[in-house]
XYZ file of N, CA and C in Angstrom:
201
model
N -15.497 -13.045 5.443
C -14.104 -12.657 5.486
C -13.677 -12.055 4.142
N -14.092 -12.892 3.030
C -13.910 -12.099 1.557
C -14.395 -10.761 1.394
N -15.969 -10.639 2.069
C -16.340 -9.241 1.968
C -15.000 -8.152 2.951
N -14.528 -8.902 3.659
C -14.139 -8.116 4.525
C -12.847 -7.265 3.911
N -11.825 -8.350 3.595
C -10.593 -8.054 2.507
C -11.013 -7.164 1.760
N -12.543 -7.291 0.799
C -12.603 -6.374 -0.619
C -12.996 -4.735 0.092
N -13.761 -4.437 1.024
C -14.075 -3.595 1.610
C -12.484 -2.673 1.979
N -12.011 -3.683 2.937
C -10.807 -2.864 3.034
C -9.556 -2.232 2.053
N -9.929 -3.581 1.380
C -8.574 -2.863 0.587
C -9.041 -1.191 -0.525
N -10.482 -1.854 -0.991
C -11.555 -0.528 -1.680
C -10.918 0.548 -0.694
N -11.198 0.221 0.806
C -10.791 1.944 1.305
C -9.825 2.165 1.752
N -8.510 1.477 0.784
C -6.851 1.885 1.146
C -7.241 2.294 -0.262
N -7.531 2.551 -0.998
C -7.524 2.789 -2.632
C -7.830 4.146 -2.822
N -8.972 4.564 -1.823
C -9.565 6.008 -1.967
C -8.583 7.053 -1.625
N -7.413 7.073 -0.750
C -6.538 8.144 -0.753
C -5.485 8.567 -2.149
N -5.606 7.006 -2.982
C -4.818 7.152 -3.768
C -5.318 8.521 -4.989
N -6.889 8.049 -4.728
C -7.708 9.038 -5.865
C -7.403 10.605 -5.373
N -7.026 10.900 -4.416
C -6.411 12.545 -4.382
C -4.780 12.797 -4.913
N -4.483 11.739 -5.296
C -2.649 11.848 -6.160
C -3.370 12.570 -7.549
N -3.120 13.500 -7.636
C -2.960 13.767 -9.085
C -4.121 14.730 -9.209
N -4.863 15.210 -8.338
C -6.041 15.675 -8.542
C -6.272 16.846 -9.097
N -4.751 17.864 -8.793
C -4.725 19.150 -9.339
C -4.467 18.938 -10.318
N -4.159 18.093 -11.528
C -3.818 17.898 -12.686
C -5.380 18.089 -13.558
N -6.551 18.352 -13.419
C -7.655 18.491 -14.300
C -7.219 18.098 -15.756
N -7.332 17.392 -16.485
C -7.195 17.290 -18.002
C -8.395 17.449 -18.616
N -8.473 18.341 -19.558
C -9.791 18.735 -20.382
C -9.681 18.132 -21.933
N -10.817 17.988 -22.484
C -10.380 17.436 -23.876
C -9.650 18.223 -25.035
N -8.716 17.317 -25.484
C -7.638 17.818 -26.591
C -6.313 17.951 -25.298
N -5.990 18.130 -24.262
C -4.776 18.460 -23.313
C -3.835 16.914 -23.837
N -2.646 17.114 -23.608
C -2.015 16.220 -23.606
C -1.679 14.883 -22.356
N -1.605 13.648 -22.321
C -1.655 12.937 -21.140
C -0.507 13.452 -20.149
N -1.121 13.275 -19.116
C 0.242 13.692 -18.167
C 1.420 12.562 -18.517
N 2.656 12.563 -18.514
C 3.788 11.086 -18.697
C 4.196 10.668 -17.004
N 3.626 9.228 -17.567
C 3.730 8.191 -16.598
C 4.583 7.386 -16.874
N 4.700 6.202 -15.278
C 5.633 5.326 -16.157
C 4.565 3.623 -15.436
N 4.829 2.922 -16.331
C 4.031 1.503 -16.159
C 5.130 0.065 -16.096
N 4.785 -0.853 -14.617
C 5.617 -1.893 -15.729
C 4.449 -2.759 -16.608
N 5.402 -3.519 -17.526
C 4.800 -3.995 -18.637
C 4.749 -5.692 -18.153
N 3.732 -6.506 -18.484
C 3.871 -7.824 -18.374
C 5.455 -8.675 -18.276
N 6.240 -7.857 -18.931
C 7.593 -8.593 -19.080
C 8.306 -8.265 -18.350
N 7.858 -7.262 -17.208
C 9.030 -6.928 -16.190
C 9.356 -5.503 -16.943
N 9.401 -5.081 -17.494
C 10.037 -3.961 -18.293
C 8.948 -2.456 -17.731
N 10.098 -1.820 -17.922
C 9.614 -0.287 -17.050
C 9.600 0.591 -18.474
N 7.939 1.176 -18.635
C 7.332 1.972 -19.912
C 6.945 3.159 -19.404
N 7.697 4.330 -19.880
C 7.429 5.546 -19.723
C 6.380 6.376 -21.020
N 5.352 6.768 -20.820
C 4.677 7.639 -21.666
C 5.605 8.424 -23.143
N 6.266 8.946 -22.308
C 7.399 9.923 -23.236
C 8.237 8.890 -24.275
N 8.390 7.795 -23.592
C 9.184 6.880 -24.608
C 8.785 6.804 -25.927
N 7.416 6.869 -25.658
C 6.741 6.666 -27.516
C 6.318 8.048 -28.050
N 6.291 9.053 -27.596
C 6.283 10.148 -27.866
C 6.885 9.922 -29.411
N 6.100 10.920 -31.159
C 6.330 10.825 -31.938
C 6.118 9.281 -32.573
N 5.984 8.394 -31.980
C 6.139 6.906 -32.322
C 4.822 6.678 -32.684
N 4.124 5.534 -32.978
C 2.937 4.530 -33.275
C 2.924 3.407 -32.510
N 1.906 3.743 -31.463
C 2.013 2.913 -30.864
C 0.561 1.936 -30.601
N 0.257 0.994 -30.131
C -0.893 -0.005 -30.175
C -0.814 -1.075 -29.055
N -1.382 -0.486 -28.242
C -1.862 -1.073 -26.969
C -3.103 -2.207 -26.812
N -2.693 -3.542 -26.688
C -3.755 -4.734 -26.728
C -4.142 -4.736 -25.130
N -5.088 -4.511 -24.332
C -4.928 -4.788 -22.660
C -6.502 -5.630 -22.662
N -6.101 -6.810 -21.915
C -7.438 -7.496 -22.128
C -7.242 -8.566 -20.572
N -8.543 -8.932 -19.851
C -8.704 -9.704 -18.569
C -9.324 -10.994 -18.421
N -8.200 -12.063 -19.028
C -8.902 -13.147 -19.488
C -9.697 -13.874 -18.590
N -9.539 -13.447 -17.263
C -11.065 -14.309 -16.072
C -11.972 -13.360 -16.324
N -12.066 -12.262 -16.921
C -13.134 -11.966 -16.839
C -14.507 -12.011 -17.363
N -14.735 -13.206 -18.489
C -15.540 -14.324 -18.656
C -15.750 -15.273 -18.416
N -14.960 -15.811 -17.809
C -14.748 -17.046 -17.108
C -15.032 -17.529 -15.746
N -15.451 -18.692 -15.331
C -16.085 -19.303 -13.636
C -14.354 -18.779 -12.768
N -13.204 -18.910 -13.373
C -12.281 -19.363 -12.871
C -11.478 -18.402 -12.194
């Protein structure tokens, strides 16, 4: 049944990979601006830090772990 869930949901995921596809980015192009929420509930747009310094920590703490 677990295989079954991961299978399916994998192929609700694959239509998502044609959003954005005409966008090609080559190296040196600028990121397209998105927007993310943030752990705190808070809504982060790309452009917001535009000119700014910014430092992104993103880390998956089960993913060493049994648990």
């Amino acid at each position: 049944m677990r295989l079954f869930f991961s299978i399916a949901a994998l192929l609700m995921l694959f239509p998502l990979a044609a959003i954005g596809a005409d966008q090609e980015l080559k190296v040196g192009d600028d990121a397209p601006d998105f927007k993310m929420k943030g752990s705190d509930g808070k809504t982060y747009q790309l452009s917001d830090f535009k000119g700014k310094q910014a430092f992104v920590i993103a880390w998956f703490p089960k993913a060493f772990t049994s648990g």
